[in-house]
Coordinates of C-alpha atoms in Angstrom, one line a residue:
M1 CA 77.3 85.1 87.0
D2 CA 75.5 87.9 85.2
I3 CA 78.1 90.4 84.0
A4 CA 75.5 93.1 84.1
A5 CA 75.3 92.7 87.9
L6 CA 77.9 95.0 89.1
R7 CA 79.7 96.4 92.1
C8 CA 81.3 99.9 92.1
M9 CA 84.5 99.2 94.1
A10 CA 87.8 98.4 92.4
L11 CA 89.4 95.0 91.7
G12 CA 90.6 93.2 94.8
P13 CA 93.8 91.1 95.0
A14 CA 94.0 87.5 94.0
N15 CA 91.8 85.3 96.3
V16 CA 93.1 82.3 98.2
S17 CA 92.9 80.0 95.2
G18 CA 95.0 82.5 93.1
E19 CA 92.0 83.5 91.0
K20 CA 91.4 87.2 90.6
V21 CA 88.1 88.4 92.1
L22 CA 86.2 90.7 89.8
E23 CA 84.1 92.8 92.3
W24 CA 82.2 94.3 89.4
Q25 CA 80.7 90.9 88.7
L26 CA 78.7 91.0 91.9
T27 CA 75.1 91.9 92.2
P28 CA 74.4 95.4 93.4
R29 CA 71.8 95.9 96.1
I30 CA 70.4 99.2 94.8
I31 CA 67.7 100.8 96.9
L32 CA 66.0 103.7 95.2
F33 CA 65.3 106.6 97.6
P34 CA 63.6 109.8 96.6
L35 CA 66.3 112.5 96.0
F36 CA 65.0 114.8 98.7
A37 CA 64.8 112.0 101.3
V38 CA 68.4 110.9 100.7
L39 CA 69.7 114.5 100.8
T40 CA 68.1 114.9 104.2
L41 CA 69.5 111.6 105.4
L42 CA 73.1 112.2 104.4
C43 CA 75.1 113.8 107.1
G44 CA 72.0 115.3 108.7
Q45 CA 72.7 118.5 106.8
P46 CA 70.2 120.8 105.0
M47 CA 69.9 120.3 101.3
S48 CA 71.6 123.6 100.7
A49 CA 74.8 122.2 102.3
L50 CA 74.8 119.6 99.5
A51 CA 74.6 121.9 96.6
S52 CA 77.7 121.8 94.5
T53 CA 78.4 125.3 93.3
T54 CA 75.1 127.3 93.8
T55 CA 76.4 129.4 96.7
A56 CA 80.2 129.4 96.1
T57 CA 82.4 130.1 93.1
V58 CA 84.8 127.6 91.7
R59 CA 87.7 129.5 93.1
Q60 CA 86.2 129.6 96.5
L61 CA 85.8 125.8 96.4
A62 CA 89.4 125.5 95.1
A63 CA 90.6 127.4 98.2
H64 CA 89.3 124.5 100.4
Q65 CA 91.4 121.9 98.6
P66 CA 94.1 120.3 100.7
P67 CA 97.6 120.1 99.2
P68 CA 98.7 117.0 97.4
T69 CA 99.4 114.1 99.8
G70 CA 102.7 112.8 98.4
S71 CA 105.1 115.1 100.2
G72 CA 106.6 114.8 103.7
G73 CA 107.4 111.8 105.9
D74 CA 103.9 110.4 106.0
R75 CA 104.1 107.4 103.6
F76 CA 101.6 104.9 104.9
A77 CA 98.0 104.8 103.9
M78 CA 95.0 102.4 103.9
D79 CA 92.5 101.2 101.3
V80 CA 88.7 101.4 102.0
N81 CA 86.6 98.6 100.6
C82 CA 83.1 99.4 101.9
D83 CA 79.8 98.7 100.1
L84 CA 78.5 101.9 98.4
W85 CA 75.8 100.6 96.3
S86 CA 72.7 101.6 98.3
A87 CA 74.1 105.1 98.5
D88 CA 72.0 105.8 101.6
Q89 CA 72.6 106.5 105.3
T90 CA 73.3 102.9 106.0
A91 CA 76.1 102.8 103.4
L92 CA 77.5 106.1 104.7
S93 CA 77.5 104.8 108.3
E94 CA 79.2 101.6 107.4
C95 CA 81.9 103.4 105.4
S96 CA 82.4 105.9 108.2
K97 CA 82.9 103.1 110.7
D98 CA 85.7 101.8 108.5
L99 CA 87.3 105.3 108.4
D100 CA 87.2 105.1 112.2
L101 CA 89.1 101.8 112.2
I102 CA 91.7 103.3 110.0
S103 CA 92.0 106.4 112.1
R104 CA 92.5 104.3 115.3
L105 CA 95.4 102.6 113.6
G106 CA 97.0 106.1 113.3
V107 CA 96.6 106.2 109.5
G108 CA 95.5 109.5 108.0
T109 CA 95.5 108.9 104.3
V110 CA 92.8 106.7 102.6
R111 CA 92.0 105.6 99.0
L112 CA 88.3 106.2 98.2
G113 CA 86.5 106.2 95.0
A114 CA 83.5 105.3 92.9
S115 CA 83.1 103.7 89.5
W116 CA 81.7 105.3 86.4
E117 CA 78.5 103.2 86.1
F118 CA 77.7 103.9 89.8
M119 CA 77.9 107.7 89.4
T120 CA 75.9 108.4 86.2
L121 CA 72.3 108.5 84.9
A122 CA 71.2 106.5 81.9
D123 CA 73.0 108.6 79.4
G124 CA 76.4 107.4 80.9
S125 CA 77.9 110.9 81.3
T126 CA 75.6 113.0 83.5
L127 CA 76.1 112.6 87.2
D128 CA 73.2 111.1 89.2
P129 CA 72.2 113.7 91.9
K130 CA 71.6 111.1 94.5
R131 CA 75.1 109.6 94.0
V132 CA 76.6 113.1 94.0
A133 CA 75.0 113.7 97.4
F134 CA 76.2 110.4 98.7
L135 CA 79.8 110.7 97.4
K136 CA 80.1 114.2 98.7
S137 CA 78.9 113.0 102.2
L138 CA 81.5 110.2 102.1
L139 CA 84.3 112.5 101.1
N140 CA 83.2 114.9 103.9
A141 CA 83.3 112.0 106.3
A142 CA 86.9 111.5 105.6
R143 CA 87.7 115.2 105.5
T144 CA 86.1 116.0 108.9
R145 CA 88.2 113.2 110.4
G146 CA 91.3 115.0 109.1
M147 CA 92.0 112.4 106.4
K148 CA 93.9 113.0 103.2
I149 CA 92.4 111.3 100.1
L150 CA 93.6 109.5 97.0
F151 CA 90.5 109.5 94.8
Q152 CA 90.0 106.5 92.6
V153 CA 88.2 107.1 89.3
G154 CA 86.8 103.7 88.6
M155 CA 86.9 103.2 84.8
Y156 CA 84.2 100.5 84.6
A157 CA 81.9 102.3 82.1
P158 CA 78.1 102.0 81.7
A159 CA 76.9 100.5 78.4
S160 CA 75.6 103.8 77.2
A161 CA 79.2 105.2 77.2
Y162 CA 79.9 103.0 74.2
H163 CA 77.2 104.4 72.0
C164 CA 79.2 106.1 69.3
P165 CA 80.2 105.2 65.7
A166 CA 83.8 104.6 66.6
T167 CA 83.0 101.7 69.0
R168 CA 82.8 98.2 67.4
N169 CA 80.4 95.6 68.8
P170 CA 79.6 97.8 71.9
P171 CA 78.9 95.9 75.1
T172 CA 75.3 95.5 76.2
A173 CA 76.2 96.0 79.9
S174 CA 78.7 97.9 81.9
S175 CA 82.3 96.9 80.9
S176 CA 86.0 97.3 81.6
R177 CA 86.6 97.8 77.9
L178 CA 88.5 101.0 77.1
D179 CA 86.9 101.7 73.7
F180 CA 84.1 103.9 75.2
C181 CA 83.3 107.2 73.6
D182 CA 85.8 109.9 74.3
A183 CA 83.1 112.6 74.5
A184 CA 81.3 110.6 77.2
F185 CA 84.5 110.1 79.2
T186 CA 85.6 113.7 79.1
K187 CA 82.1 115.0 80.1
Y188 CA 81.9 112.5 82.9
L189 CA 85.4 113.1 84.2
G190 CA 85.0 116.8 84.1
S191 CA 81.7 116.7 86.1
L192 CA 83.2 114.3 88.6
M193 CA 86.3 116.4 89.1
D194 CA 84.1 119.5 89.9
L195 CA 82.7 117.4 92.7
V196 CA 85.9 115.7 93.9
L197 CA 88.7 118.2 93.6
P198 CA 87.7 120.4 96.5
F199 CA 88.6 117.4 98.7
T200 CA 91.9 116.2 97.1
A201 CA 94.5 116.9 94.4
D202 CA 95.4 113.2 93.9
I203 CA 93.4 111.4 91.1
E204 CA 94.0 107.8 90.2
L205 CA 92.4 106.3 87.1
F206 CA 91.6 102.7 87.8
N207 CA 90.6 99.4 86.3
E208 CA 93.9 97.6 86.4
T209 CA 93.9 97.7 82.6
N210 CA 96.8 95.2 82.4
W211 CA 94.6 92.6 84.0
S212 CA 90.9 93.2 83.2
F213 CA 90.6 92.5 79.5
S214 CA 89.4 89.7 77.3
A215 CA 91.2 88.3 74.2
S216 CA 87.8 88.6 72.4
D217 CA 87.6 92.4 73.0
P218 CA 88.0 94.5 69.8
S219 CA 91.6 95.4 69.1
Y220 CA 91.0 97.8 66.2
G221 CA 93.7 96.4 64.0
D222 CA 96.5 96.7 66.5
P223 CA 99.3 94.3 65.3
N224 CA 99.7 93.1 68.9
G225 CA 96.0 92.3 69.3
I226 CA 93.9 93.4 72.3
S227 CA 96.9 93.8 74.6
G228 CA 98.6 96.2 72.1
Y229 CA 95.3 98.1 71.8
I230 CA 95.1 98.5 75.6
L231 CA 98.6 99.9 75.8
T232 CA 97.9 102.4 73.0
R233 CA 94.5 103.4 74.2
S234 CA 95.7 103.9 77.7
K235 CA 98.1 106.6 76.6
T236 CA 95.2 108.4 74.8
L237 CA 93.1 108.2 77.9
Y238 CA 95.8 109.6 80.1
S239 CA 96.2 112.5 77.7
K240 CA 92.4 113.2 77.8
A241 CA 92.3 113.0 81.6
K242 CA 95.3 115.3 81.9
T243 CA 93.5 117.9 79.6
V244 CA 90.5 117.8 81.9
L245 CA 92.7 118.2 85.0
N246 CA 94.7 121.0 83.4
S247 CA 91.5 122.9 82.8
R248 CA 90.8 122.8 86.5
N249 CA 94.3 124.0 87.2
K250 CA 93.2 127.3 85.6
S251 CA 90.5 127.6 88.2
G252 CA 92.9 127.3 91.1
Y253 CA 92.9 123.6 91.7
K254 CA 96.0 121.6 92.2
T255 CA 95.8 118.3 90.3
V256 CA 98.0 115.2 90.3
L257 CA 97.3 112.4 87.8
H258 CA 98.2 108.8 88.8
T259 CA 98.4 105.8 86.6
Q260 CA 95.7 103.1 86.6
G261 CA 96.8 101.1 89.6
I262 CA 98.8 98.8 87.3
S263 CA 99.1 95.2 88.5
Y264 CA 102.4 93.9 89.5
F265 CA 101.4 90.5 90.8
Y266 CA 103.9 88.7 88.6
N267 CA 107.3 89.3 87.0
S268 CA 108.4 86.8 84.4
A269 CA 112.0 87.8 85.1
Y270 CA 111.6 86.1 88.5
P271 CA 109.2 83.3 87.7
D272 CA 109.7 81.5 91.0
R273 CA 109.2 84.5 93.3
G274 CA 105.9 86.1 94.5
W275 CA 102.4 85.7 93.1
K276 CA 101.8 83.8 89.9
P277 CA 98.8 84.3 87.6
P278 CA 96.3 81.4 87.0
A279 CA 97.2 79.3 84.0
G280 CA 95.7 80.8 80.8
N281 CA 94.8 84.1 82.4
E282 CA 95.2 87.2 80.3
L283 CA 97.8 89.5 81.8
I284 CA 100.0 92.4 80.7
E285 CA 102.9 92.6 83.1
A286 CA 103.4 95.9 84.9
T287 CA 106.9 96.3 83.5
D288 CA 105.5 96.0 80.0
Y289 CA 102.7 98.4 80.7
I290 CA 105.0 101.1 82.1
K291 CA 107.5 100.6 79.2
A292 CA 104.7 101.2 76.7
I293 CA 103.5 104.3 78.6
G294 CA 107.1 105.5 78.5
N295 CA 107.4 104.7 74.8
N296 CA 110.2 102.2 75.7
T297 CA 112.7 105.0 75.8
K298 CA 113.9 107.8 78.1
S299 CA 112.1 110.3 76.0
A300 CA 111.0 113.6 77.5
L301 CA 108.0 113.5 75.2
S302 CA 106.6 110.2 76.3
P303 CA 103.2 110.1 78.2
L304 CA 105.1 108.9 81.3
N305 CA 107.0 112.1 81.3
T306 CA 104.5 114.6 80.0
T307 CA 101.2 113.3 81.4
I308 CA 101.7 111.0 84.4
D309 CA 102.6 112.6 87.7
V310 CA 102.7 109.5 89.9
V311 CA 103.1 105.8 89.0
D312 CA 100.7 103.7 91.0
V313 CA 101.3 99.9 91.2
H314 CA 99.8 96.9 93.1
P315 CA 102.4 94.5 94.4
Y316 CA 101.2 91.4 96.3
F317 CA 104.5 89.8 97.3
N318 CA 105.6 87.8 100.3
G319 CA 108.1 89.3 102.7
A320 CA 111.1 87.5 101.3
D321 CA 110.5 88.7 97.7
F322 CA 109.0 92.1 98.3
D323 CA 112.3 94.0 98.0
I324 CA 113.8 92.4 95.0
L325 CA 110.6 92.5 92.9
M326 CA 109.8 96.1 93.8
Q327 CA 113.4 97.1 93.1
S328 CA 113.0 95.6 89.6
F329 CA 109.9 97.7 89.0
M330 CA 111.5 100.9 90.3
T331 CA 114.5 100.3 88.0
T332 CA 112.2 100.0 85.0
V333 CA 110.5 103.3 85.9
S334 CA 113.8 105.1 86.5
N335 CA 115.1 103.9 83.1
L336 CA 112.2 105.6 81.4
V337 CA 112.0 108.9 83.3
A338 CA 113.8 111.7 81.4
S339 CA 114.7 113.9 84.3
G340 CA 114.7 113.3 88.0
S341 CA 112.6 110.6 89.7
K342 CA 108.9 109.7 89.3
P343 CA 107.0 109.1 92.6
I344 CA 105.9 105.5 93.0
W345 CA 102.8 104.8 95.1
L346 CA 101.7 101.3 96.1
T347 CA 98.0 101.9 96.0
E348 CA 97.3 98.3 97.0
T349 CA 99.7 95.9 98.7
N350 CA 100.0 93.1 101.1
N351 CA 101.4 89.6 101.3
G352 CA 99.8 87.8 98.4
T353 CA 101.1 84.4 99.2
N354 CA 101.2 84.0 103.0
L355 CA 97.9 85.2 104.4
S356 CA 98.6 84.5 108.0
D357 CA 99.0 87.3 110.5
A358 CA 102.7 86.5 110.7
G359 CA 103.0 86.4 106.9
Q360 CA 101.3 89.8 106.5
L361 CA 103.6 91.2 109.2
A362 CA 106.6 90.0 107.3
A363 CA 105.5 91.8 104.1
F364 CA 104.7 95.0 106.1
N365 CA 108.2 94.9 107.7
Q366 CA 109.7 94.9 104.2
L367 CA 107.4 97.6 103.1
K368 CA 108.6 99.8 106.0
V369 CA 112.1 99.6 104.5
L370 CA 110.9 100.9 101.2
M371 CA 108.9 103.7 102.9
N372 CA 111.7 104.7 105.3
N373 CA 114.4 105.0 102.6
G374 CA 112.1 106.9 100.3
S375 CA 111.9 104.4 97.5
V376 CA 108.1 104.4 97.9
A377 CA 106.4 107.8 98.3
K378 CA 103.1 106.3 99.6
A379 CA 101.9 102.7 100.3
F380 CA 98.2 101.8 100.8
W381 CA 97.7 98.6 102.7
Y382 CA 94.9 96.4 101.3
V383 CA 92.6 96.3 103.2
V384 CA 91.4 97.4 106.6
R385 CA 88.1 95.5 106.3
N386 CA 86.1 93.9 103.5
G387 CA 82.6 95.4 103.6
A388 CA 81.3 93.2 100.8
P389 CA 81.5 89.6 101.8
S390 CA 79.8 88.4 98.6
N391 CA 82.9 89.4 96.6
G392 CA 84.6 86.1 97.3
E393 CA 87.5 87.5 99.4
G394 CA 85.8 87.2 102.7
D395 CA 88.2 88.3 105.5
T396 CA 91.3 86.9 103.5
Y397 CA 93.2 90.2 103.4
S398 CA 91.4 92.2 106.1
I399 CA 92.9 93.5 109.4
Y400 CA 89.4 93.4 110.9
D401 CA 86.7 90.9 110.0
Y402 CA 83.3 91.8 108.5
N403 CA 81.9 92.4 112.1
R404 CA 85.0 94.6 112.8
N405 CA 86.7 92.2 115.1
L406 CA 90.5 92.4 115.1
I407 CA 91.8 89.3 113.3
R408 CA 95.4 90.3 112.6
P409 CA 96.6 91.7 115.9
Q410 CA 100.3 91.5 115.1
L411 CA 99.9 93.5 111.9
A412 CA 97.6 96.0 113.6
A413 CA 100.1 96.5 116.4
A414 CA 103.0 97.0 113.9
I415 CA 101.0 99.6 112.0
Q416 CA 100.2 101.5 115.1
A417 CA 103.8 101.4 116.2
Y418 CA 105.0 102.6 112.8
T419 CA 102.4 105.5 112.5
A420 CA 103.2 106.7 116.0
T421 CA 106.8 107.5 114.8
I422 CA 105.3 110.1 112.4
P423 CA 104.1 113.3 113.9
Q424 CA 100.3 113.5 113.9
G425 CA 100.4 116.8 112.1
Q426 CA 102.0 115.1 109.1
R427 CA 99.5 112.2 109.1
F428 CA 96.3 114.2 109.5
L429 CA 94.9 117.4 108.2
S430 CA 94.0 120.2 110.6
G431 CA 92.5 123.7 110.8
S432 CA 90.2 124.8 107.9
Y433 CA 90.7 121.4 106.2
L434 CA 88.5 119.8 108.8
M435 CA 85.5 121.9 107.8
P436 CA 83.0 120.1 105.5
I437 CA 82.6 121.2 101.9
K438 CA 79.1 122.7 101.6

């Protein structure tokens, strides 16, 4: 398949055969609309409503930002996997219908995002006005439903982001490589945050860096090869991202930096438990990744302590193994945090080995234990519906099928029963936070 043919959504979990699905390897169906037409289509609002900062100051926009979502008893959330590529009214309608499915389950927090190559013009760092209008409309669709948002910054970079002297053998198409130009990254992230931060304080960098790499990628002389380079480079990127967010703090925004959704499909300490990677597949274990971010010691100066606010992880374990494998990861994190605890969010999770309704219910029941005892600050179930059937997953992990028919009724009923125990005022935003951002 042509690697240049891309999708903007994040990596999904392992498919039925155990092979990781790379959603960015799928062909986008891009429909080019004139800018003024798409501005009129989106949300049915006048074009002035979609202007970013022409009629409001940064501080006025910051006043619209909801508080960070990680506090209180509302710990359950849901992933959205809708098809964004056309960036038109059809895409907005389809994504909005998925938000309605989530809301009917009683879930008020969603994980939304867009990838780098989706959002920019040819230079790789300037935001595409059409995509800005679409993303703003999508975020408003969640906001006006009272939904809290974890925003996922997809780190799949366009080829033009690698055009600098420091990058060796730059890719000729969009790529998950981390050796893009720092200047392009900081310019892009800053512009993106100006768009996103009025809607949320929680920002997750994402490309599952401990999964999505090739042994042939440049390692820049790291003694541990490409895996060593990734671990070193990740710390640099977290620092640069934090600098961008800190600059927005000065304008009145609240900002929370999450890790890159690190995979935890497999733990070599428990080789016969949970999901196993395909033979020969490149993989940096989540425990190794978090140790590297923490400099392998309980140092107050490590990036884990100075830069990362929340540790995001993606466990796909069956019900019987969920607790023991998550406890192992949480112990690793606590051994590296210099003072107090570090919040852990499961930004993707489900039963990665037993895909039946009963199997997914068993994993959810174990997840409830971790949420109820506070071990997990937030858990995002993957996924309410797969809106891109060509990605190879089909309805494998979905609660509703592509046509929005309920296919896992036991799981849906359990989710509804669980969310009903949490006051609605904790699950959903209210008051001024329901007003769209103009």
